[in-house]
Amino acid sequence: MRKPEAGLGKENVEKNKYRKGLWSPEEDEKLMRYMLSDGQGCWSDIARNAGLQRCGKSCRLRWINYLRPDLKRGAFSPQEEELIVHLHSLIGNRWSQIASRLPGRTDNEIKNFWNSTLKKRLKNNLSSTPFSNHESSDPRLDMMFGGIMAMQEHEIMSMNLSMDSSSTSSSSSQLPFSATGHNSLDGSSMPFLDNNFEMASMVGATNGFLQAPGGCATEMGMRMIMEERLSYGSLEAQRSMEVEREVLCLPHEEMNNRSNFDEYLGTNEQNLNVEEMFGDMGSHGQVQESLKMGNEWDLESFMLDISSFPHFL
DNA sequence: AATGATCACAACCGCCTAGAA
DNA sequence: ATTCTAGGCGGTTGTGATCAT
């Protein structure tokens, strides 16, 4: 539940000047008209000049998420869904980054779609069998997932994974891993039992990406990544990883239709490094910081750790 | 028809960062 | 160097619509 209104301090009096809640068609029209005719200046000025009793922040949100002319409306296409799942498996809850690869879609829209639809769908897939009813193209993959999912809580906790899956505040979202070294893999937040499926994003992290803030990669995403790995020879595996890196740097135009995207995946062999990939995410320093803290995680150590489980490989 | 449950999505909140003062 | 402000982001909540009973 939302916190109750705080007392009537000066700040609250200031805040109360502004209207809240759903936007009326009149307000939409005012903002739209102002933005299309003279949409300049900071958002608080825009709010004032457009004659709205809204704070600038609210206007910004409304414009970005609803009024912007270039927004794509309607249901997500299967290609978009697939792309969201894939990108999420790689970078987690970085909705704005995911949205930047889906022209006409907003981070809010994708986040809502994920939380209300995709997450549930993936969860249902998971629960229909002891592990999943997903038919892997490679039996090794099913063994691997079976092994992972069969891990007991104490076994997982014994893995020296210092990751922060709390992600309940955006402060944690600013750090790829917990700056405090806090290991949130306690009994209350098992990576495979909550909605986040942390381990999947850890595998994503092996592609050269850091684990997403708050984890939140999916089993399906993990499978997609691992299937790609297994579908290539060892030499090809490296190329696959680079292709994934490329995905996150695709210009919008490349994503506009699936055929372009497929063609892109099939032909582009450029090398990119993490700095290039994440340069626009402002996380370069965080990447370095995370590595300094010794919180990095890699597939090899993951494989070593889980290879000791009796039902694995 | 009434009511409660569920869903989808709009909007807000709190935090962070960058840049200006 | 510090403070302030705007903008950006992810998490969370509110609300209307739809469905099930």
Coordinates of C-alpha atoms (C1' of nucleotides) in Angstrom, one line a residue:
Chain A
M1 CA 0.0 0.0 0.0
R2 CA 1.1 3.5 -0.6
K3 CA 2.3 5.4 2.4
P4 CA -0.2 7.7 4.0
E5 CA 0.1 11.4 3.3
A6 CA 2.7 13.0 5.4
G7 CA 1.9 16.0 7.6
L8 CA 1.4 19.4 6.2
G9 CA 5.0 20.6 6.0
K10 CA 6.1 23.3 3.6
E11 CA 7.1 20.7 1.0
N12 CA 3.7 19.1 1.2
V13 CA 1.9 22.4 0.8
E14 CA 4.0 22.9 -2.3
K15 CA 3.2 19.5 -3.6
N16 CA -0.5 19.9 -3.0
K17 CA -0.5 22.7 -5.5
Y18 CA -0.4 20.1 -8.2
R19 CA -3.1 17.9 -9.4
K20 CA -2.6 14.1 -9.2
G21 CA -4.2 11.0 -10.6
L22 CA -5.6 10.2 -14.0
W23 CA -5.2 12.8 -16.7
S24 CA -8.4 14.2 -18.2
P25 CA -8.8 14.6 -21.9
E26 CA -8.6 18.3 -21.5
E27 CA -5.2 18.1 -19.7
D28 CA -4.0 15.8 -22.4
E29 CA -5.1 18.2 -25.1
K30 CA -3.4 21.1 -23.4
L31 CA -0.1 19.3 -23.0
M32 CA -0.3 17.8 -26.5
R33 CA -1.0 21.2 -28.0
Y34 CA 1.7 22.9 -26.1
M35 CA 4.3 20.2 -26.9
L36 CA 3.5 20.2 -30.6
S37 CA 3.5 24.0 -30.9
D38 CA 6.1 25.2 -28.5
G39 CA 7.4 22.2 -26.5
Q40 CA 10.6 23.8 -25.2
G41 CA 12.1 24.5 -21.9
C42 CA 12.2 22.4 -18.7
W43 CA 9.2 20.4 -17.8
S44 CA 8.1 22.6 -14.9
D45 CA 8.0 25.5 -17.3
I46 CA 6.1 23.4 -19.8
A47 CA 3.6 22.4 -17.2
R48 CA 3.1 26.1 -16.2
N49 CA 3.1 27.5 -19.8
A50 CA 0.6 24.8 -20.9
G51 CA -1.7 25.9 -18.2
L52 CA -1.6 22.6 -16.3
Q53 CA -1.9 22.1 -12.6
R54 CA 0.6 19.3 -12.8
C55 CA 4.2 19.1 -11.8
G56 CA 6.8 18.9 -14.5
K57 CA 7.6 15.4 -13.7
S58 CA 4.0 14.3 -14.2
C59 CA 3.9 16.0 -17.5
R60 CA 7.0 14.4 -18.6
L61 CA 5.7 11.0 -17.7
R62 CA 2.4 11.6 -19.5
W63 CA 4.1 12.8 -22.6
I64 CA 6.7 10.0 -22.8
N65 CA 4.3 7.2 -21.9
Y66 CA 1.1 8.3 -23.5
L67 CA 1.0 11.4 -25.7
R68 CA 4.2 11.1 -27.7
P69 CA 3.2 10.9 -31.4
D70 CA 5.8 8.2 -32.2
L71 CA 4.3 5.7 -29.8
K72 CA 3.3 2.4 -31.1
R73 CA -0.1 1.3 -29.7
G74 CA -1.6 -2.1 -29.3
A75 CA -0.4 -5.5 -28.3
F76 CA 3.1 -6.6 -28.5
S77 CA 4.0 -8.7 -31.5
P78 CA 5.5 -12.2 -31.0
Q79 CA 8.8 -10.8 -32.2
E80 CA 8.6 -8.0 -29.7
E81 CA 7.8 -10.5 -27.0
E82 CA 10.7 -12.6 -27.9
L83 CA 13.0 -9.7 -28.0
I84 CA 11.9 -8.5 -24.6
V85 CA 12.5 -11.9 -23.1
H86 CA 15.8 -12.2 -24.7
L87 CA 17.0 -8.8 -23.7
H88 CA 15.6 -9.2 -20.2
S89 CA 17.6 -12.4 -19.9
L90 CA 20.7 -10.5 -20.8
I91 CA 20.3 -7.2 -18.9
G92 CA 17.4 -7.8 -16.5
N93 CA 15.1 -5.0 -15.4
R94 CA 16.8 -2.3 -17.3
W95 CA 13.5 -1.3 -18.8
S96 CA 14.7 1.8 -20.4
Q97 CA 17.5 0.0 -22.2
I98 CA 15.1 -2.7 -23.4
A99 CA 12.7 0.0 -24.5
S100 CA 15.4 1.7 -26.5
R101 CA 15.6 -1.4 -28.6
L102 CA 11.9 -1.4 -29.3
P103 CA 10.9 1.6 -31.3
G104 CA 7.6 3.1 -30.2
R105 CA 7.5 1.2 -26.9
T106 CA 8.1 2.8 -23.6
D107 CA 9.9 1.5 -20.6
N108 CA 6.7 1.7 -18.6
E109 CA 4.8 -0.3 -21.2
I110 CA 7.4 -3.0 -21.3
K111 CA 7.7 -3.2 -17.6
N112 CA 4.0 -3.5 -17.2
F113 CA 3.9 -6.1 -20.0
W114 CA 6.6 -8.1 -18.3
N115 CA 5.1 -7.9 -14.8
S116 CA 1.5 -8.7 -15.9
T117 CA 2.0 -11.1 -18.7
L118 CA 5.4 -12.4 -19.5
K119 CA 6.5 -13.1 -16.0
K120 CA 3.4 -15.1 -15.3
R121 CA 3.6 -17.0 -18.6
L122 CA 7.2 -18.0 -17.8
K123 CA 6.3 -19.0 -14.3
N124 CA 3.5 -21.2 -15.6
N125 CA 5.9 -22.9 -17.9
L126 CA 8.1 -23.5 -15.0
S127 CA 5.5 -25.0 -12.8
S128 CA 4.0 -27.4 -15.2
T129 CA 6.7 -30.0 -14.7
P130 CA 9.2 -30.5 -12.0
F131 CA 11.4 -28.2 -13.9
S132 CA 9.8 -27.0 -17.0
N133 CA 7.9 -28.4 -19.9
H134 CA 10.1 -26.6 -22.2
E135 CA 11.5 -29.0 -24.8
S136 CA 15.1 -28.2 -25.2
S137 CA 16.8 -28.8 -28.5
D138 CA 19.7 -30.3 -26.6
P139 CA 19.4 -32.9 -23.8
R140 CA 22.5 -31.5 -22.1
L141 CA 20.5 -28.3 -21.6
D142 CA 17.7 -30.1 -19.9
M143 CA 20.1 -31.9 -17.7
M144 CA 21.7 -28.7 -16.7
F145 CA 18.4 -27.1 -15.9
G146 CA 17.3 -30.1 -14.1
G147 CA 20.4 -30.0 -12.0
I148 CA 20.1 -26.4 -11.2
M149 CA 16.5 -26.6 -10.3
A150 CA 17.1 -29.6 -8.1
M151 CA 19.5 -27.7 -6.0
Q152 CA 18.4 -27.4 -2.4
E153 CA 18.4 -24.1 -0.6
H154 CA 21.5 -24.9 1.4
E155 CA 23.3 -26.0 -1.6
I156 CA 22.7 -22.7 -3.4
M157 CA 23.6 -20.8 -0.3
S158 CA 26.9 -22.6 -0.2
M159 CA 27.7 -21.2 -3.5
N160 CA 29.8 -18.1 -2.9
L161 CA 27.5 -15.8 -4.8
S162 CA 27.5 -12.3 -3.4
M163 CA 24.6 -10.9 -5.2
D164 CA 21.9 -8.5 -4.2
S165 CA 18.5 -9.5 -5.3
S166 CA 16.6 -7.3 -3.0
S167 CA 16.1 -4.6 -5.6
T168 CA 13.3 -3.2 -3.6
S169 CA 14.7 0.3 -4.0
S170 CA 16.2 2.0 -6.9
S171 CA 19.3 2.6 -4.9
S172 CA 20.1 -1.0 -5.3
S173 CA 19.2 -0.8 -8.9
Q174 CA 22.1 1.6 -9.5
L175 CA 24.6 -1.0 -8.5
P176 CA 25.0 -4.2 -10.4
F177 CA 25.8 -5.9 -7.2
S178 CA 25.4 -5.1 -3.6
A179 CA 28.0 -2.5 -2.5
T180 CA 27.7 -3.8 1.0
G181 CA 28.6 -7.3 0.0
H182 CA 25.2 -8.3 1.4
N183 CA 24.3 -11.7 0.2
S184 CA 20.6 -11.7 -0.3
L185 CA 20.4 -15.4 -1.0
D186 CA 18.8 -16.0 2.3
G187 CA 15.9 -18.4 2.8
S188 CA 13.4 -15.7 1.9
S189 CA 14.6 -15.0 -1.5
M190 CA 15.6 -18.1 -3.2
P191 CA 16.6 -17.3 -6.7
F192 CA 14.6 -19.9 -8.4
L193 CA 11.6 -19.7 -6.2
D194 CA 10.8 -16.1 -6.4
N195 CA 9.9 -14.3 -9.5
N196 CA 13.4 -13.3 -10.4
F197 CA 15.3 -16.3 -11.3
E198 CA 18.5 -14.8 -10.4
M199 CA 20.6 -17.6 -11.8
A200 CA 19.4 -17.0 -15.3
S201 CA 20.7 -13.6 -15.2
M202 CA 24.0 -14.7 -13.8
V203 CA 24.4 -16.8 -16.9
G204 CA 23.5 -13.7 -18.9
A205 CA 26.3 -12.1 -17.0
T206 CA 28.8 -14.5 -18.5
N207 CA 28.2 -13.0 -21.9
G208 CA 30.2 -10.0 -20.7
F209 CA 27.1 -8.3 -19.3
L210 CA 26.8 -7.7 -15.7
Q211 CA 23.9 -9.2 -13.9
A212 CA 20.9 -7.0 -14.0
P213 CA 20.0 -5.0 -11.0
G214 CA 17.5 -7.0 -9.1
G215 CA 18.3 -10.1 -11.0
C216 CA 15.1 -10.7 -12.9
A217 CA 16.2 -12.8 -15.7
T218 CA 14.1 -15.7 -16.6
E219 CA 14.4 -19.4 -17.1
M220 CA 13.3 -19.0 -20.7
G221 CA 15.9 -16.3 -21.2
M222 CA 18.6 -18.5 -19.6
R223 CA 17.5 -21.4 -21.8
M224 CA 17.7 -19.2 -24.9
I225 CA 21.2 -18.2 -24.0
M226 CA 22.4 -21.7 -23.2
E227 CA 20.7 -23.1 -26.2
E228 CA 22.6 -20.6 -28.3
R229 CA 25.8 -21.7 -26.6
L230 CA 25.2 -25.3 -27.1
S231 CA 24.1 -24.8 -30.7
Y232 CA 27.4 -23.6 -31.7
G233 CA 30.8 -25.3 -31.6
S234 CA 33.2 -23.9 -29.1
L235 CA 34.6 -21.5 -31.6
E236 CA 31.2 -20.5 -32.6
A237 CA 30.2 -19.9 -29.0
Q238 CA 32.4 -16.8 -28.8
R239 CA 30.7 -15.5 -31.9
S240 CA 27.3 -16.1 -30.4
M241 CA 28.3 -14.1 -27.3
E242 CA 29.4 -11.3 -29.5
V243 CA 26.1 -11.4 -31.4
E244 CA 24.3 -11.0 -28.1
R245 CA 26.4 -8.1 -27.2
E246 CA 25.5 -6.6 -30.6
V247 CA 21.8 -7.0 -29.9
L248 CA 21.9 -4.4 -27.3
C249 CA 23.6 -2.0 -29.6
L250 CA 21.2 -2.4 -32.5
P251 CA 20.0 0.8 -33.9
H252 CA 16.3 1.2 -33.7
E253 CA 15.9 0.9 -37.5
E254 CA 17.4 -2.5 -37.3
M255 CA 14.8 -3.7 -35.0
N256 CA 11.9 -2.4 -37.0
N257 CA 11.2 -5.7 -38.5
R258 CA 12.2 -9.2 -37.7
S259 CA 13.7 -10.0 -41.1
N260 CA 16.2 -7.2 -40.6
F261 CA 16.9 -8.4 -37.1
D262 CA 17.5 -12.0 -38.3
E263 CA 19.7 -10.8 -41.1
Y264 CA 21.6 -8.7 -38.6
L265 CA 22.1 -11.6 -36.3
G266 CA 23.2 -13.7 -39.1
T267 CA 25.8 -11.5 -40.6
N268 CA 27.1 -9.0 -38.2
E269 CA 30.4 -10.1 -36.7
Q270 CA 31.8 -7.0 -35.2
N271 CA 33.5 -7.1 -31.9
L272 CA 32.3 -4.9 -29.1
N273 CA 33.5 -4.5 -25.6
V274 CA 31.5 -3.9 -22.5
E275 CA 32.5 -0.3 -22.3
E276 CA 31.2 0.4 -25.7
M277 CA 28.0 -1.5 -25.0
F278 CA 27.2 0.2 -21.8
G279 CA 28.7 3.5 -22.4
D280 CA 25.3 5.1 -22.7
M281 CA 24.1 3.4 -19.5
G282 CA 26.3 5.3 -17.3
S283 CA 27.3 2.1 -15.7
H284 CA 30.9 1.9 -16.8
G285 CA 32.1 3.0 -13.4
Q286 CA 29.7 0.6 -11.8
V287 CA 31.1 -2.2 -13.9
Q288 CA 34.5 -1.4 -12.7
E289 CA 33.4 -1.0 -9.2
S290 CA 31.6 -4.3 -9.2
L291 CA 34.7 -6.0 -10.6
K292 CA 36.8 -4.4 -8.0
M293 CA 34.5 -5.7 -5.3
G294 CA 35.2 -9.2 -6.4
N295 CA 31.5 -9.8 -7.1
E296 CA 31.9 -10.9 -10.7
W297 CA 30.5 -14.2 -11.6
D298 CA 31.3 -16.4 -14.5
L299 CA 30.0 -19.4 -16.1
E300 CA 33.0 -21.5 -15.5
S301 CA 32.8 -21.1 -11.7
F302 CA 29.1 -21.7 -11.9
M303 CA 29.7 -24.9 -13.8
L304 CA 32.3 -26.0 -11.3
D305 CA 30.0 -25.3 -8.4
I306 CA 27.0 -27.1 -9.8
S307 CA 29.0 -30.0 -11.2
S308 CA 29.3 -31.4 -7.7
F309 CA 25.6 -31.9 -7.4
P310 CA 24.7 -35.6 -7.7
H311 CA 22.1 -35.1 -10.4
F312 CA 24.0 -32.8 -12.5
L313 CA 25.9 -33.8 -15.7
Chain B
dA1 C1' -28.0 -8.6 -11.1
dA2 C1' -24.5 -8.4 -7.4
dT3 C1' -20.2 -9.1 -5.8
dG4 C1' -15.5 -10.5 -5.4
dA5 C1' -11.2 -11.7 -7.9
dT6 C1' -8.1 -10.9 -11.4
dC7 C1' -5.9 -8.3 -14.9
dA8 C1' -3.8 -4.6 -17.5
dC9 C1' -2.0 -0.4 -17.4
dA10 C1' -1.6 4.5 -15.9
dA11 C1' 0.6 7.1 -12.6
dC12 C1' 3.2 8.1 -8.5
dC13 C1' 7.1 7.6 -5.3
dG14 C1' 11.7 7.6 -3.9
dC15 C1' 16.2 7.4 -5.2
dC16 C1' 20.1 8.6 -8.1
dT17 C1' 22.9 11.3 -11.2
dA18 C1' 24.5 15.3 -13.7
dG19 C1' 24.9 19.9 -14.2
dA20 C1' 24.2 24.6 -12.8
dA21 C1' 24.5 28.0 -9.3
Chain C
dA1 C1' 33.3 22.1 -2.3
dT2 C1' 28.6 22.3 -1.5
dT3 C1' 23.8 22.8 -2.5
dC4 C1' 20.0 22.8 -5.5
dT5 C1' 17.2 21.4 -9.3
dA6 C1' 15.7 18.7 -13.2
dG7 C1' 15.5 14.7 -15.4
dG8 C1' 15.7 9.7 -15.5
dC9 C1' 14.8 5.2 -13.8
dG10 C1' 12.8 1.1 -11.5
dG11 C1' 9.6 -0.4 -8.1
dT12 C1' 5.1 -0.1 -6.5
dT13 C1' 0.3 1.2 -6.1
dG14 C1' -4.3 2.8 -7.7
dT15 C1' -8.0 2.2 -10.7
dG16 C1' -11.1 0.8 -14.2
dA17 C1' -12.4 -3.2 -17.0
dT18 C1' -13.4 -7.8 -17.3
dC19 C1' -14.3 -12.4 -15.7
dA20 C1' -16.1 -15.9 -12.6
dT21 C1' -19.3 -17.3 -9.2

